mmCIF file of C-alpha atoms in Angstrom:
data_model
loop_
_atom_site.group_PDB
_atom_site.id
_atom_site.type_symbol
_atom_site.label_atom_id
_atom_site.label_comp_id
_atom_site.label_asym_id
_atom_site.label_seq_id
_atom_site.Cartn_x
_atom_site.Cartn_y
_atom_site.Cartn_z
ATOM 1 C CA UNK O 1 -72.355 -15.191 62.925
ATOM 2 C CA UNK O 2 -69.683 -12.518 62.945
ATOM 3 C CA UNK O 3 -70.675 -11.245 59.483
ATOM 4 C CA UNK O 4 -73.909 -10.052 61.066
ATOM 5 C CA UNK O 5 -72.163 -8.236 63.917
ATOM 6 C CA UNK O 6 -73.391 -4.708 64.483
ATOM 7 C CA UNK O 7 -70.454 -2.457 65.407
ATOM 8 C CA UNK O 8 -70.789 1.235 66.297
ATOM 9 C CA UNK O 9 -69.723 3.312 63.302
ATOM 10 C CA UNK O 10 -66.723 4.912 65.043
ATOM 11 C CA UNK O 11 -65.548 1.717 66.797
ATOM 12 C CA UNK O 12 -61.918 1.044 65.819
ATOM 13 C CA UNK O 13 -61.476 -2.654 66.585
ATOM 14 C CA UNK O 14 -63.570 -4.267 63.841
ATOM 15 C CA UNK O 15 -60.935 -6.577 62.364
ATOM 16 C CA UNK O 16 -61.825 -10.264 62.212
ATOM 17 C CA UNK O 17 -60.249 -12.029 65.205
ATOM 18 C CA UNK O 18 -58.621 -14.667 63.010
ATOM 19 C CA UNK O 19 -56.894 -12.081 60.818
ATOM 20 C CA UNK O 20 -55.948 -10.067 63.882
ATOM 21 C CA UNK O 21 -54.170 -13.093 65.361
ATOM 22 C CA UNK O 22 -52.476 -13.712 62.001
ATOM 23 C CA UNK O 23 -51.161 -10.149 62.083
ATOM 24 C CA UNK O 24 -49.849 -10.588 65.640
ATOM 25 C CA UNK O 25 -48.221 -13.935 64.771
ATOM 26 C CA UNK O 26 -46.492 -12.443 61.725
ATOM 27 C CA UNK O 27 -45.347 -9.452 63.787
ATOM 28 C CA UNK O 28 -43.844 -11.811 66.370
ATOM 29 C CA UNK O 29 -41.907 -13.653 63.654
ATOM 30 C CA UNK O 30 -40.741 -10.356 62.150
ATOM 31 C CA UNK O 31 -39.544 -9.094 65.534
ATOM 32 C CA UNK O 32 -37.619 -12.315 66.118
ATOM 33 C CA UNK O 33 -36.094 -12.036 62.640
ATOM 34 C CA UNK O 34 -35.301 -8.310 63.069
ATOM 35 C CA UNK O 35 -37.553 -7.556 60.082
ATOM 36 C CA UNK O 36 -39.552 -4.976 62.018
ATOM 37 C CA UNK O 37 -38.815 -2.522 64.841
ATOM 38 C CA UNK O 38 -41.069 -1.376 67.671
ATOM 39 C CA UNK O 39 -40.291 2.270 68.392
ATOM 40 C CA UNK O 40 -41.361 4.254 71.461
ATOM 41 C CA UNK O 41 -41.391 8.042 71.503
ATOM 42 C CA UNK O 42 -39.854 8.244 68.026
ATOM 43 C CA UNK O 43 -42.036 9.676 65.222
ATOM 44 C CA UNK O 44 -45.110 8.935 67.351
ATOM 45 C CA UNK O 45 -45.966 7.690 70.820
ATOM 46 C CA UNK O 46 -45.590 4.094 69.654
ATOM 47 C CA UNK O 47 -45.155 2.663 66.176
ATOM 48 C CA UNK O 48 -43.844 -0.296 64.222
ATOM 49 C CA UNK O 49 -41.394 0.290 61.370
ATOM 50 C CA UNK O 50 -41.316 -2.486 58.767
ATOM 51 C CA UNK O 51 -37.869 -3.184 57.337
ATOM 52 C CA UNK O 52 -39.077 -5.421 54.491
ATOM 53 C CA UNK O 53 -40.240 -4.177 51.105
ATOM 54 C CA UNK O 54 -43.769 -5.032 49.995
ATOM 55 C CA UNK O 55 -42.365 -7.723 47.694
ATOM 56 C CA UNK O 56 -40.135 -9.247 50.386
ATOM 57 C CA UNK O 57 -43.024 -9.319 52.855
ATOM 58 C CA UNK O 58 -45.379 -10.938 50.307
ATOM 59 C CA UNK O 59 -42.859 -13.676 49.511
ATOM 60 C CA UNK O 60 -42.238 -14.530 53.172
ATOM 61 C CA UNK O 61 -45.741 -14.032 54.605
ATOM 62 C CA UNK O 62 -48.288 -14.757 51.837
ATOM 63 C CA UNK O 63 -51.010 -15.667 54.353
ATOM 64 C CA UNK O 64 -51.937 -12.021 54.979
ATOM 65 C CA UNK O 65 -51.761 -9.302 52.305
ATOM 66 C CA UNK O 66 -49.249 -6.525 52.906
ATOM 67 C CA UNK O 67 -51.779 -3.670 52.960
ATOM 68 C CA UNK O 68 -54.066 -5.617 55.283
ATOM 69 C CA UNK O 69 -51.173 -6.430 57.605
ATOM 70 C CA UNK O 70 -50.103 -2.773 57.790
ATOM 71 C CA UNK O 71 -53.662 -1.604 58.395
ATOM 72 C CA UNK O 72 -54.313 -4.038 61.262
ATOM 73 C CA UNK O 73 -50.881 -3.314 62.747
ATOM 74 C CA UNK O 74 -51.400 0.457 62.772
ATOM 75 C CA UNK O 75 -55.104 0.717 63.546
ATOM 76 C CA UNK O 76 -55.424 -2.036 66.148
ATOM 77 C CA UNK O 77 -52.187 -3.696 67.332
ATOM 78 C CA UNK O 78 -50.233 -0.485 68.026
ATOM 79 C CA UNK O 79 -53.207 1.027 69.853
ATOM 80 C CA UNK O 80 -53.711 -2.114 71.941
ATOM 81 C CA UNK O 81 -50.040 -2.213 72.995
ATOM 82 C CA UNK O 82 -50.347 1.380 74.249
ATOM 83 C CA UNK O 83 -53.611 0.539 75.967
ATOM 84 C CA UNK O 84 -52.131 -2.535 77.636
ATOM 85 C CA UNK O 85 -49.325 -0.377 79.066
ATOM 86 C CA UNK O 86 -51.464 2.534 80.229
ATOM 87 C CA UNK O 87 -54.495 0.460 81.281
ATOM 88 C CA UNK O 88 -53.152 -2.989 82.270
ATOM 89 C CA UNK O 89 -56.570 -4.268 83.395
ATOM 90 C CA UNK O 90 -57.895 -6.051 80.295
ATOM 91 C CA UNK O 91 -61.496 -5.603 81.392
ATOM 92 C CA UNK O 92 -62.957 -2.344 80.044
ATOM 93 C CA UNK O 93 -65.937 -0.909 81.968
ATOM 94 C CA UNK O 94 -65.737 2.343 79.961
ATOM 95 C CA UNK O 95 -66.039 0.405 76.710
ATOM 96 C CA UNK O 96 -69.010 -1.478 78.078
ATOM 97 C CA UNK O 97 -70.738 1.780 79.047
ATOM 98 C CA UNK O 98 -69.996 3.214 75.583
ATOM 99 C CA UNK O 99 -71.415 0.157 73.809
ATOM 100 C CA UNK O 100 -74.564 0.241 75.937
ATOM 101 C CA UNK O 101 -75.178 3.748 74.655
ATOM 102 C CA UNK O 102 -74.620 2.717 71.026
ATOM 103 C CA UNK O 103 -76.151 -0.758 70.687
ATOM 104 C CA UNK O 104 -79.454 -2.282 71.685
ATOM 105 C CA UNK O 105 -78.674 -6.002 71.744
ATOM 106 C CA UNK O 106 -76.933 -7.216 74.901
ATOM 107 C CA UNK O 107 -75.631 -10.164 72.895
ATOM 108 C CA UNK O 108 -73.789 -7.835 70.483
ATOM 109 C CA UNK O 109 -72.327 -5.835 73.355
ATOM 110 C CA UNK O 110 -70.959 -8.938 75.089
ATOM 111 C CA UNK O 111 -69.563 -10.365 71.831
ATOM 112 C CA UNK O 112 -67.634 -7.152 71.157
ATOM 113 C CA UNK O 113 -66.349 -7.018 74.750
ATOM 114 C CA UNK O 114 -65.211 -10.640 74.568
ATOM 115 C CA UNK O 115 -63.510 -10.063 71.223
ATOM 116 C CA UNK O 116 -61.693 -6.946 72.432
ATOM 117 C CA UNK O 117 -60.549 -8.757 75.582
ATOM 118 C CA UNK O 118 -59.239 -11.638 73.455
ATOM 119 C CA UNK O 119 -57.327 -9.231 71.194
ATOM 120 C CA UNK O 120 -55.733 -7.429 74.138
ATOM 121 C CA UNK O 121 -54.758 -10.715 75.802
ATOM 122 C CA UNK O 122 -53.310 -12.113 72.568
ATOM 123 C CA UNK O 123 -51.149 -9.014 72.120
ATOM 124 C CA UNK O 124 -50.065 -9.150 75.764
ATOM 125 C CA UNK O 125 -49.115 -12.837 75.555
ATOM 126 C CA UNK O 126 -47.351 -12.701 72.183
ATOM 127 C CA UNK O 127 -45.862 -9.229 71.677
ATOM 128 C CA UNK O 128 -45.253 -7.739 75.102
ATOM 129 C CA UNK O 129 -42.353 -8.479 77.453
ATOM 130 C CA UNK O 130 -40.838 -6.948 80.586
ATOM 131 C CA UNK O 131 -38.738 -4.462 78.564
ATOM 132 C CA UNK O 132 -41.675 -2.729 76.887
ATOM 133 C CA UNK O 133 -43.079 -0.746 79.822
ATOM 134 C CA UNK O 134 -39.705 0.764 80.925
ATOM 135 C CA UNK O 135 -38.948 1.739 77.303
ATOM 136 C CA UNK O 136 -42.341 3.384 76.963
ATOM 137 C CA UNK O 137 -42.120 5.231 80.284
ATOM 138 C CA UNK O 138 -38.574 6.461 79.685
ATOM 139 C CA UNK O 139 -39.497 8.095 76.363
ATOM 140 C CA UNK O 140 -42.798 9.369 77.751
ATOM 141 C CA UNK O 141 -41.273 11.116 80.780
ATOM 142 C CA UNK O 142 -38.155 12.665 79.249
ATOM 143 C CA UNK O 143 -38.131 16.456 78.989
ATOM 144 C CA UNK O 144 -35.947 16.300 75.883
ATOM 145 C CA UNK O 145 -37.552 16.816 72.506
ATOM 146 C CA UNK O 146 -38.527 13.738 70.494
ATOM 147 C CA UNK O 147 -37.757 12.915 66.873
ATOM 148 C CA UNK O 148 -41.052 13.302 65.004
ATOM 149 C CA UNK O 149 -39.924 13.379 61.387
ATOM 150 C CA UNK O 150 -37.008 12.423 59.157
ATOM 151 C CA UNK O 151 -36.805 13.029 55.424
ATOM 152 C CA UNK O 152 -34.236 13.713 52.714
ATOM 153 C CA UNK O 153 -33.886 15.023 49.198
ATOM 154 C CA UNK O 154 -31.085 14.233 46.759
ATOM 155 C CA UNK O 155 -29.746 17.152 44.720
ATOM 156 C CA UNK O 156 -26.949 17.810 42.265
ATOM 157 C CA UNK O 157 -24.683 20.851 42.572
ATOM 158 C CA UNK O 158 -22.982 22.081 39.392
ATOM 159 C CA UNK O 159 -19.673 23.948 39.829
ATOM 160 C CA UNK O 160 -18.366 26.710 37.555
ATOM 161 C CA UNK O 161 -16.170 24.229 35.684
ATOM 162 C CA UNK O 162 -19.357 22.181 35.017
ATOM 163 C CA UNK O 163 -18.267 19.371 37.319
ATOM 164 C CA UNK O 164 -21.036 17.973 39.502
ATOM 165 C CA UNK O 165 -21.454 16.876 43.120
ATOM 166 C CA UNK O 166 -24.383 14.854 44.422
ATOM 167 C CA UNK O 167 -25.522 15.775 47.934
ATOM 168 C CA UNK O 168 -28.391 15.107 50.321
ATOM 169 C CA UNK O 169 -30.515 17.700 52.042
ATOM 170 C CA UNK O 170 -31.620 15.998 55.276
ATOM 171 C CA UNK O 171 -34.559 17.273 57.320
ATOM 172 C CA UNK O 172 -35.196 16.498 60.982
ATOM 173 C CA UNK O 173 -38.374 17.425 62.797
ATOM 174 C CA UNK O 174 -38.690 17.357 66.584
ATOM 175 C CA UNK O 175 -41.632 17.845 68.915
ATOM 176 C CA UNK O 176 -42.238 18.285 72.630
ATOM 177 C CA UNK O 177 -45.254 15.973 72.471
ATOM 178 C CA UNK O 178 -45.688 13.147 69.946
ATOM 179 C CA UNK O 179 -48.973 12.014 68.448
ATOM 180 C CA UNK O 180 -50.785 9.386 70.474
ATOM 181 C CA UNK O 181 -52.176 6.166 69.043
ATOM 182 C CA UNK O 182 -55.847 6.426 68.248
ATOM 183 C CA UNK O 183 -56.050 10.206 68.734
ATOM 184 C CA UNK O 184 -56.331 12.346 65.563
ATOM 185 C CA UNK O 185 -53.667 15.021 65.156
ATOM 186 C CA UNK O 186 -56.270 17.796 65.220
ATOM 187 C CA UNK O 187 -56.875 17.047 68.909
ATOM 188 C CA UNK O 188 -53.203 17.096 69.920
ATOM 189 C CA UNK O 189 -52.960 20.896 70.241
ATOM 190 C CA UNK O 190 -49.604 22.677 70.134
ATOM 191 C CA UNK O 191 -46.883 20.044 70.100
ATOM 192 C CA UNK O 192 -44.064 22.580 69.751
ATOM 193 C CA UNK O 193 -42.787 21.131 66.488
ATOM 194 C CA UNK O 194 -39.490 22.443 65.147
ATOM 195 C CA UNK O 195 -37.687 21.639 61.919
ATOM 196 C CA UNK O 196 -34.036 21.805 60.933
ATOM 197 C CA UNK O 197 -32.258 20.736 57.779
ATOM 198 C CA UNK O 198 -28.650 20.429 56.645
ATOM 199 C CA UNK O 199 -26.705 19.453 53.552
ATOM 200 C CA UNK O 200 -24.170 16.649 53.443
ATOM 201 C CA UNK O 201 -22.213 14.760 50.813
ATOM 202 C CA UNK O 202 -21.205 11.086 50.856
ATOM 203 C CA UNK O 203 -18.181 11.686 53.107
ATOM 204 C CA UNK O 204 -20.327 13.590 55.617
ATOM 205 C CA UNK O 205 -22.807 10.721 55.677
ATOM 206 C CA UNK O 206 -20.070 8.149 56.232
ATOM 207 C CA UNK O 207 -18.788 10.138 59.201
ATOM 208 C CA UNK O 208 -22.279 10.565 60.707
ATOM 209 C CA UNK O 209 -23.034 6.856 60.264
ATOM 210 C CA UNK O 210 -19.733 5.969 61.924
ATOM 211 C CA UNK O 211 -20.543 8.157 64.941
ATOM 212 C CA UNK O 212 -24.032 6.683 65.223
ATOM 213 C CA UNK O 213 -22.630 3.132 65.014
ATOM 214 C CA UNK O 214 -20.267 3.916 67.906
ATOM 215 C CA UNK O 215 -23.163 5.270 69.964
ATOM 216 C CA UNK O 216 -25.189 2.149 69.147
ATOM 217 C CA UNK O 217 -22.335 -0.123 70.280
ATOM 218 C CA UNK O 218 -22.151 1.669 73.659
ATOM 219 C CA UNK O 219 -25.880 1.465 74.405
#
């Protein structure tokens, strides 16, 4: 039985296959409903950004808890999408060699290999289409810097006459190289990160949003 499966301690893909498929199925529905975005070369090499709140997600998809969904999505599904792009052959001889060095039972090794293959194939069949690889390659190859962080802080400025103005201090962070799925940041080396921030009021934001909307319409 799977509950008795002996995984290597540092093996990432330990999620139950049934729950993994649930996560993929929910992600497919969220993509179709524009409730989640798949980003390439923005914030990290590849990542999903959920547009629903925890409460909204829980009401629509009660079959898999929000925290569990996010964990499986980040730790397994995102990594497998990257792997399927970079290493399209679903068979993994390197994984087999690794498992042989970690486990004694041939039965355990084959079960893990079969499970990993099934996960990769399920992601390929349900989440990947012909647009994904060009999007990934375009962001990967560009020499331009990539957006690696976006944050803001709301502040209140008080004038001499004691009138007040609310404004936002917006921070952008860019990097030459973004973090890769499954590789800890400590191993990424010098990514050439740079940070810039600026202040804007509501009118500034409306103008910026308008410009961005026009760019979006032309793409």
